[in-house]
Structures are given as C-alpha cells and as structure tokens.
Coordinates of C-alpha atoms in Angstrom, one line a residue:
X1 CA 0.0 0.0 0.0
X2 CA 2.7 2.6 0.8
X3 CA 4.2 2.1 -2.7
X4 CA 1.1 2.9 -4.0
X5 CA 0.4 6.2 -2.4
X6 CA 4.5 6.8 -3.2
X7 CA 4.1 6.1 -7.2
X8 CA 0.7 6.2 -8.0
X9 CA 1.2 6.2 -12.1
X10 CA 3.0 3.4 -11.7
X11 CA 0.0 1.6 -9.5
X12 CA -2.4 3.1 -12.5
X13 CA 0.2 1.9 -15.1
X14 CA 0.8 -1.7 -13.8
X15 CA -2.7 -2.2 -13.3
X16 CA -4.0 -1.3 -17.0
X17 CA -0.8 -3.2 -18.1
X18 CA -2.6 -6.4 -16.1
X19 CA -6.0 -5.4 -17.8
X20 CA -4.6 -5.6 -21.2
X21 CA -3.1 -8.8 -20.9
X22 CA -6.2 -10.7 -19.3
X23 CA -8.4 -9.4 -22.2
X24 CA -6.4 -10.0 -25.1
X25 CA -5.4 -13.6 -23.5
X26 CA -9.0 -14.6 -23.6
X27 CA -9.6 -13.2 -26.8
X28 CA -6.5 -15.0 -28.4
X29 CA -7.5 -18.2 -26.7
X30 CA -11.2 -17.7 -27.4
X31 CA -10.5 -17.1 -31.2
X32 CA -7.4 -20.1 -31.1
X33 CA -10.5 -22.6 -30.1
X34 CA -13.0 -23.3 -32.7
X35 CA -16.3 -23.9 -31.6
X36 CA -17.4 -27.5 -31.9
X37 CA -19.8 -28.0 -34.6
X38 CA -23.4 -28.3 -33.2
X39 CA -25.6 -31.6 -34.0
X40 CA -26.8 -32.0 -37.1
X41 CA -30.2 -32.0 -38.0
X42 CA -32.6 -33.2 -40.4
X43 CA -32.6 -30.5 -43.4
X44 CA -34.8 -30.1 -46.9
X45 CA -33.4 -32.8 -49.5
X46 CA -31.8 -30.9 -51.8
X47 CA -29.1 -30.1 -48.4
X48 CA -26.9 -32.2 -47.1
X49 CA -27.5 -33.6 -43.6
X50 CA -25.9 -31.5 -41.4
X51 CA -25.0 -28.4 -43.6
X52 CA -27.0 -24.7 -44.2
X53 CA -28.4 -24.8 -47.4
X54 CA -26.7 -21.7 -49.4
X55 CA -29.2 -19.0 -50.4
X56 CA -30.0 -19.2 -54.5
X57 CA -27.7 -16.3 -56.4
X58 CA -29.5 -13.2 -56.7
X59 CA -29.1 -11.8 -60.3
X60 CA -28.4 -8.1 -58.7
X61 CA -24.7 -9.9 -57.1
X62 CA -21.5 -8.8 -58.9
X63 CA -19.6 -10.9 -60.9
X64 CA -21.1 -12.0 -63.9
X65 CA -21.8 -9.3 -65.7
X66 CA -18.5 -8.3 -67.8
X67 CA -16.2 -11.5 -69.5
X68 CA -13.1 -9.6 -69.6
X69 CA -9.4 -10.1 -68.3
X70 CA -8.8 -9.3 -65.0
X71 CA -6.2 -9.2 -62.5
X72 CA -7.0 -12.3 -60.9
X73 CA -7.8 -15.9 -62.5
X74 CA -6.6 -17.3 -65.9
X75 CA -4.4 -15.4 -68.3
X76 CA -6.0 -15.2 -71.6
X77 CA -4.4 -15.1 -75.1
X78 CA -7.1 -13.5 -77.3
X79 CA -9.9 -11.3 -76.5
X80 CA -12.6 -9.1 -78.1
X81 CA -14.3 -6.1 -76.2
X82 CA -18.3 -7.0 -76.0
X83 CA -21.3 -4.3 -75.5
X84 CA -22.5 -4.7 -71.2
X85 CA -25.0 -7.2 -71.6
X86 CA -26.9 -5.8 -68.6
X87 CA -26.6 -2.6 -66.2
X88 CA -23.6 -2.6 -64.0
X89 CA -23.7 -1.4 -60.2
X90 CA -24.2 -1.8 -56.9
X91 CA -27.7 -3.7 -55.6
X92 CA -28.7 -1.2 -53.1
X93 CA -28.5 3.0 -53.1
X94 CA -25.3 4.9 -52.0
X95 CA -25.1 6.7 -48.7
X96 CA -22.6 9.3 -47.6
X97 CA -20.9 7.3 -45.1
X98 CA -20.1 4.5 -47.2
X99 CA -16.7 3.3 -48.3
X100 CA -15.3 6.3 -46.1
X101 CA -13.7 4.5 -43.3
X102 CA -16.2 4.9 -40.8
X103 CA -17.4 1.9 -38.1
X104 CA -20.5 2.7 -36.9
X105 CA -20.1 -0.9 -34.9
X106 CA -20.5 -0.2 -31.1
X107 CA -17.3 -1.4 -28.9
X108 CA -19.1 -4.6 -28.1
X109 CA -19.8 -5.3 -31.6
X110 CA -16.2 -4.7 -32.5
X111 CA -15.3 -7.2 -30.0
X112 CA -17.6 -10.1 -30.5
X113 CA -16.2 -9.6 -34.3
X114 CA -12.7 -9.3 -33.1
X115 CA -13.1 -13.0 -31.6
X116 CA -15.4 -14.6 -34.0
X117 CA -13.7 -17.3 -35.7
X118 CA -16.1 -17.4 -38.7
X119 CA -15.2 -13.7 -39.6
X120 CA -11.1 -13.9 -39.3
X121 CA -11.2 -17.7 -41.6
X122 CA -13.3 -15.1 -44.2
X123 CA -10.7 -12.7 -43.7
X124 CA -8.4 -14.9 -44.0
X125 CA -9.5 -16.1 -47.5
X126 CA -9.8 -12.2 -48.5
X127 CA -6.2 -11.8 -48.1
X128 CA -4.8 -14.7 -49.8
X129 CA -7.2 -14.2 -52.8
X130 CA -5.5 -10.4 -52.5
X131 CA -1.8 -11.5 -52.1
X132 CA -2.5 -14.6 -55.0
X133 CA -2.8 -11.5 -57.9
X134 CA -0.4 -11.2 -60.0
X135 CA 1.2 -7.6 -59.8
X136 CA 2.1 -7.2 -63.1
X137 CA -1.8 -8.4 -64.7
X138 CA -3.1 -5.1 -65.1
X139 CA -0.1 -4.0 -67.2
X140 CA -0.1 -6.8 -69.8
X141 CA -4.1 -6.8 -70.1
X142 CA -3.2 -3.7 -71.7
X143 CA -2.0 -5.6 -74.8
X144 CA -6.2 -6.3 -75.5
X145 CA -7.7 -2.8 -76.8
X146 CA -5.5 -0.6 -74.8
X147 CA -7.4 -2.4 -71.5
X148 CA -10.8 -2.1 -72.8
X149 CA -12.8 -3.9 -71.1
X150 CA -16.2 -3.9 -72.7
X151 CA -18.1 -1.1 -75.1
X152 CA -20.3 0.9 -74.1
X153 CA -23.9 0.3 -74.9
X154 CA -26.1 2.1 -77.6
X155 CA -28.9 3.5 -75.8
X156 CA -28.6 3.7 -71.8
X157 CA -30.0 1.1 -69.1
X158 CA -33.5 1.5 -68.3
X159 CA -33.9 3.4 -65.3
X160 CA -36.3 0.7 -63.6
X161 CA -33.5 -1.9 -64.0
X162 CA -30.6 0.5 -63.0
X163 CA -27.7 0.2 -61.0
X164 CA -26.3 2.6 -58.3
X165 CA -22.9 4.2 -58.4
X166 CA -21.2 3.4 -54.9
X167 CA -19.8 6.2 -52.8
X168 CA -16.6 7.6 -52.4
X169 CA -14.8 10.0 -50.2
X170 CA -11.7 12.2 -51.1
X171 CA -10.4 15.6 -51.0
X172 CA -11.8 17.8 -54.0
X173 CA -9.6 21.0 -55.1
X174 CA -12.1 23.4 -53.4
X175 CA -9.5 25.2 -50.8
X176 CA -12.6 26.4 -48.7
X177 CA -14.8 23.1 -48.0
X178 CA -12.7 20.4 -50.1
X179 CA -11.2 18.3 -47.2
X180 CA -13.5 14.8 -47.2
X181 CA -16.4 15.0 -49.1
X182 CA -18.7 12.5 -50.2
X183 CA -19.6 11.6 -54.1
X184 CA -23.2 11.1 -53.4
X185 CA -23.6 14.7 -52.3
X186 CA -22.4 15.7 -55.4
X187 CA -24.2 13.2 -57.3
X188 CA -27.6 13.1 -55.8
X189 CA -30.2 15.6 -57.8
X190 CA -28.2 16.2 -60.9
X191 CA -27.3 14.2 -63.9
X192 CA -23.6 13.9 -64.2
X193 CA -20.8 12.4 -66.3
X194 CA -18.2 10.8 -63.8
X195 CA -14.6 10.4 -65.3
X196 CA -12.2 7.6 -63.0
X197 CA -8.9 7.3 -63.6
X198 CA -5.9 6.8 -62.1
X199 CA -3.1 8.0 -63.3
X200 CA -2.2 10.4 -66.0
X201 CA -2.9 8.1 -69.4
X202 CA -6.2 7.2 -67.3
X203 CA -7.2 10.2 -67.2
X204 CA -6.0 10.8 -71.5
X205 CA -8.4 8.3 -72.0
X206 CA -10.9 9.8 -69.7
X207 CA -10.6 12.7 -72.0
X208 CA -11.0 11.4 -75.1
X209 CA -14.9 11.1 -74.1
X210 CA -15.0 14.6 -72.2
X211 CA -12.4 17.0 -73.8
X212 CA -13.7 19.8 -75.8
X213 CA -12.0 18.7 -79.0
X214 CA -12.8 15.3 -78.8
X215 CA -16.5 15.7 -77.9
X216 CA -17.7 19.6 -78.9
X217 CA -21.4 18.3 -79.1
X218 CA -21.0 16.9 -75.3
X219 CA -19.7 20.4 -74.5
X220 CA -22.8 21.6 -76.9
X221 CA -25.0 19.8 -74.2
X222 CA -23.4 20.5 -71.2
X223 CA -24.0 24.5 -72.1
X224 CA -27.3 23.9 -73.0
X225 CA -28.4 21.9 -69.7
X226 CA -26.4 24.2 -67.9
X227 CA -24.7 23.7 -64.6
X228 CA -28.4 22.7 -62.3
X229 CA -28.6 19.7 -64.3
X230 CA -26.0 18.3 -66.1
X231 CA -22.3 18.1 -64.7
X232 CA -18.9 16.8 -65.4
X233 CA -17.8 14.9 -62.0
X234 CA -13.9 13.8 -61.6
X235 CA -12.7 10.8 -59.8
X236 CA -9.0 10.6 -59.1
X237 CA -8.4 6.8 -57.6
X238 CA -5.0 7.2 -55.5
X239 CA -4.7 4.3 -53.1
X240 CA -0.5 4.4 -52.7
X241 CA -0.3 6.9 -50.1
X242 CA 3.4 8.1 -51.5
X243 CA 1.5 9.0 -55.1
X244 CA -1.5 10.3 -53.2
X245 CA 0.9 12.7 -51.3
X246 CA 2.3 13.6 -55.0
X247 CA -1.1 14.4 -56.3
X248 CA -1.7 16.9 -53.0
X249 CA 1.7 18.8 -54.0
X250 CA 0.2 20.1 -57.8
X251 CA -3.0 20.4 -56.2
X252 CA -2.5 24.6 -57.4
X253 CA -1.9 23.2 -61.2
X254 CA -4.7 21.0 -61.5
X255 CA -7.0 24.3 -60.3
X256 CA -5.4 26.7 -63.1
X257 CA -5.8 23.6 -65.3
X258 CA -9.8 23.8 -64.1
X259 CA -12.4 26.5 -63.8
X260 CA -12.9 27.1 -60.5
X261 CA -16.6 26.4 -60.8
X262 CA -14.8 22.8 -61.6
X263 CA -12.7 22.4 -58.4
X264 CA -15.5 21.0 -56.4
X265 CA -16.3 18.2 -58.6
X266 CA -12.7 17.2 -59.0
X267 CA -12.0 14.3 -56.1
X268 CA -8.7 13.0 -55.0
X269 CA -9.5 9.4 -53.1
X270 CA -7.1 7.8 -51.1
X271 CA -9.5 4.8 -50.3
X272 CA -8.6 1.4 -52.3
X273 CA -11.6 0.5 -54.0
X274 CA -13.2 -2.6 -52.8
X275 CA -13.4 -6.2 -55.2
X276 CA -16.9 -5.9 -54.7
X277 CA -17.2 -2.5 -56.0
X278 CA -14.5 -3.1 -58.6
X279 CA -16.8 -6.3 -59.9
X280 CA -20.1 -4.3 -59.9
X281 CA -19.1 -1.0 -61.7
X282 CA -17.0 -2.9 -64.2
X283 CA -13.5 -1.6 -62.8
X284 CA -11.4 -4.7 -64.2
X285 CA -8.1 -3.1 -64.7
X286 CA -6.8 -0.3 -62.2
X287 CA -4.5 1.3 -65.1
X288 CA -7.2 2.3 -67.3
X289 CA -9.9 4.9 -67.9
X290 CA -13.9 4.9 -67.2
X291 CA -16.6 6.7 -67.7
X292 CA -19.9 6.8 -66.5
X293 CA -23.5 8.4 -66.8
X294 CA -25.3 8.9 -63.7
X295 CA -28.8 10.1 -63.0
X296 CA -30.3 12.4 -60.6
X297 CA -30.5 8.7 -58.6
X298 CA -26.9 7.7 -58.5
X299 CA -28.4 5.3 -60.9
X300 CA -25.7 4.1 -63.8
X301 CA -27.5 4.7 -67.0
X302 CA -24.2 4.0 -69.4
X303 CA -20.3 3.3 -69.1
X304 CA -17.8 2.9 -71.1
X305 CA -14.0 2.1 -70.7
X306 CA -10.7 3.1 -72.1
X307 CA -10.2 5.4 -74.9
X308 CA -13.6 6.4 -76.6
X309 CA -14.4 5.1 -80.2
X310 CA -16.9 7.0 -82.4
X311 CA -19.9 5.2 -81.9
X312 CA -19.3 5.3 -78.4
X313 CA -18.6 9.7 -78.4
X314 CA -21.6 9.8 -79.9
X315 CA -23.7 7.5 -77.9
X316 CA -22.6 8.9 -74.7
X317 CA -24.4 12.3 -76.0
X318 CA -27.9 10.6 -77.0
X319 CA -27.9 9.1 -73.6
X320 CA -27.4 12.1 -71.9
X321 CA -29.8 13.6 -73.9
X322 CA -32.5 11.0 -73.0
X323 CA -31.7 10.7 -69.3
X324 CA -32.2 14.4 -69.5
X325 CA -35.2 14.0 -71.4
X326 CA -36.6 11.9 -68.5
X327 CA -35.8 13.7 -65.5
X328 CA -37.6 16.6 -67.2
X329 CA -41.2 14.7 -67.9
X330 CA -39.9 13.3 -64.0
X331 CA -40.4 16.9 -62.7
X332 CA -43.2 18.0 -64.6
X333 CA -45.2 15.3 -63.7
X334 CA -44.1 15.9 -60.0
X335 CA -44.9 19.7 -60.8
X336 CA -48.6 19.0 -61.6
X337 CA -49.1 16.6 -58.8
X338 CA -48.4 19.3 -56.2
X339 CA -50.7 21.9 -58.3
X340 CA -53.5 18.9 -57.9
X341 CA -53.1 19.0 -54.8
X342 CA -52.3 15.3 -54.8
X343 CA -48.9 15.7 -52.9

C-alpha cells in the first residue's frame, strides 16, 4: 500500500498493463479454439444432412456481368471487347458514409467480431485471394484494346433496371470546404458524367470522351443543360499513399488547369476501391480509364471504358440527352401533382 500512495502512475500503469493482458489472453484463446460444430439436424433434401443450405444467387450480385481479363484468374491469349449485356452497379443506393472508413459498430460489436472465428477464416480467405494477384496483370491486359474492357452500350440502361454508383470519399480542389467529401452529395439531384482514372494516361483516355476537342457536341450539351442539371464529375483513384501525397503537391496546377466552378467536382481518393465495387461497376483493370452516366439517382444509365471510339462519343451524348429528357417529364409530372393537390 505505501508504494502505491509513493508512485501512483506506476500503480495506474501496472494495473491497466494487467487489464490488457487478461483481455487479449482470452480473446487469443477464445479465437485459437474453434467452436465444436453443433448436431446436425434433419434438413430439406436438396441439403446435405448437417450443412445450411446456401441461399440461391440473386441476379443483382457482382460478378457475372463483364467477360473480360482481370487481374485475378486465368491469363488469356485473345480477347474481343463485348457491349455490357446488362446494367452494371451496386444492388442497393449509396449513402454518404459508405466506403469512407467509418465503423459505426458499437465497442461490443467490434469485440464479439474481433473474436469470431467465422469472420477472421473469411478474412483470412480475403487476403490470400489479394496476395495470389499477380502484380504485373493489369499491365499486360493492356496488350487487348489498350485495357478495354467492354463497349459501351447504344442507348442507356432503363432506369427501372438501373444500378447505383457506390460512394466515395476524397479531398476535392475546393481550398474552402474540399477536405473529405462524399460523391453522393455531389451526385444526388443532378445528372452527371463521372470520369475515373488513375493515373495520368487514365485520365487521356478519360478525355477522349469529355475533352472539348474530342467531344464539342458533349460540351454543346453540357451548355445547354447548364450547370443545375448536367455536370462533369472527376474521380482521381490514389490508393499508394506516396503518389497520393504527390497528387496533393500540384493540387495549385490542377485548379489553373480547371475552372474554378470545376474544383468542387474534381475528387482525390485515397481509399482502395473494394473487389466488390470493382466487380459491380466494371472496374477490371486499375490502369485504365472509365466513364460513367449517372442520373439524378446515382443510378448508372451508361459506361464505357478506355479510350472512346466514335460510336461510343456519340452514344454517350444521345444518352445524356434522354436521361435528361426523363428527369424533365420526371419533374413536370411531380410539378402537376403538387398543383392537384395530390402531394
């Protein structure tokens, strides 16, 4: 007792020191043990006795939209870009928080997950399937179309069968209120063109649907519409924090390079994209350009990848056009309801 009241920091210290290694000692033995299978019990027939039976594939799941290379799986030796044969996205609508890092899990939750067995063998799986690609894939799928993927469609996705666009959170090049804003702020209520790249020959090919030169009747639209509607929305992917911290340096000459009525839809994001995103919105090689046409929903209505062709220039315009067309009718028909009196 007397050395307590003599060094009490090092009473405090000791003790939280002891705390410490009781908790993390059960957790390590906790998650060490595996559970012991309970009893089986009689299932449906089409289950094996003693297993759950897997739910059937939903057709809104990622994965089988796009037969392209990819960094992962079989090399192939030939391949021919194909039109999407169905919208690309995620399954359910984007929210602000998403992809951005934050855990709203309460500190129980975080520990129950910290110990469940179940949950580190998945992780476990995640990063072997991560540390089994082969670095160098994305580079020589560039030897198929300059990386193109697929082509973009004709006319754009219904809206009833749409997609979303997932959320992502990065510093824009306002100076003001730039630091860690979301995508679906800037998405939600407009229509909008999203450009994502990264790198500088990403973002060439990026330009080859949305430069002024290449596209003059985009630009022909985008006047037209004007700024309330339709809008030009940059996404610079930066997940190496080395190149990320590059890219912050010339923030100044990427806002002379911009209007300034640009520099809040121009997005630096330091978060790695998921596999699940990557799978849903068609991102199959990380060294190549992709564009996208997004409603007033954050519903993807059209996409395309690598450098534009013509038939693809001038399809991305006739979409935008009709999506344009239909969030008009959308808010006259809202218009009249409220003059009925109906809402």
């Amino acid at each position: 007792m007397a050395s307590r009241l003599v060094n009490p920091r090092r009473f405090v210290a000791c003790s939280l020191c002891q705390w410490q290694q009781r908790l993390f000692t059960t957790s390590a033995r906790r998650l060490a043990e595996k559970p012991a299978p309970l009893p089986s019990t009689p299932s449906s027939p089409s289950a094996p006795v003693g297993t759950v039976p897997l739910q059937k594939p939903k057709p809104e799941l990622p994965g089988a939209a796009i037969k392209a290379p990819r960094s992962y799986g079989a090399r192939l030796d030939t391949f021919t870009p194909e039109p999407l044969p169905r919208p690309i996205g995620m399954p359910g609508p984007p929210h602000p928080n998403d992809n951005s890092g934050y855990d709203p899990r309460t500190i129980k939750e975080r520990r129950d997950d910290f110990v469940n067995y179940d949950k580190h063998l998945a992780r476990r799986r995640q990063l072997k399937a991560q540390m089994a690609r082969p670095y160098f894939r994305d580079w020589s799928n560039l030897k198929f179309e300059n990386g193109k993927s697929f082509l973009a469609p004709p006319r754009p996705f219904k809206a009833e069968v749409s997609l979303f666009f997932p959320n992502f959170v990065g510093d824009t090049l306002d100076p003001e209120h730039g630091r860690f804003r979301a995508t679906t702020n800037v998405l939600h209520g407009k229509t909008s063109i999203v450009a994502l790249f990264q790198g500088r020959w990403a973002e060439d090919q990026t330009d080859s649907f949305l430069a002024p030169a290449a596209n003059p009747a985009l630009h022909a639209l985008l006047a037209g519409a004007g700024g309330d509607r339709l809008q030009l929305v940059r996404l610079n992917m930066e997940d190496n924090a080395l190149k990320a911290w590059l890219v912050g340096l010339f923030m100044g000459s990427l806002r002379r390079r911009l209007a300034a009525s640009e520099w809040g839809r121009y997005f630096l994001v330091r978060r790695a994209v998921s596999p699940e995103i990557s799978e849903s919105i068609g991102l199959l090689n990380s060294k190549v350009g992709y564009v996208y046409l997004v409603d007033h929903l954050c519903r993807v209505r059209w996409a395309a990848s690598a450098a534009a062709t013509p038939d693809e220039l001038a399809s991305l315009v006739k979409s935008a056009r009709t999506v344009l067309d239909e969030v008009e009718r959308d808010r006259q028909d809202l218009r009249a309801l409220k003059a009925a009196g109906q809402i």
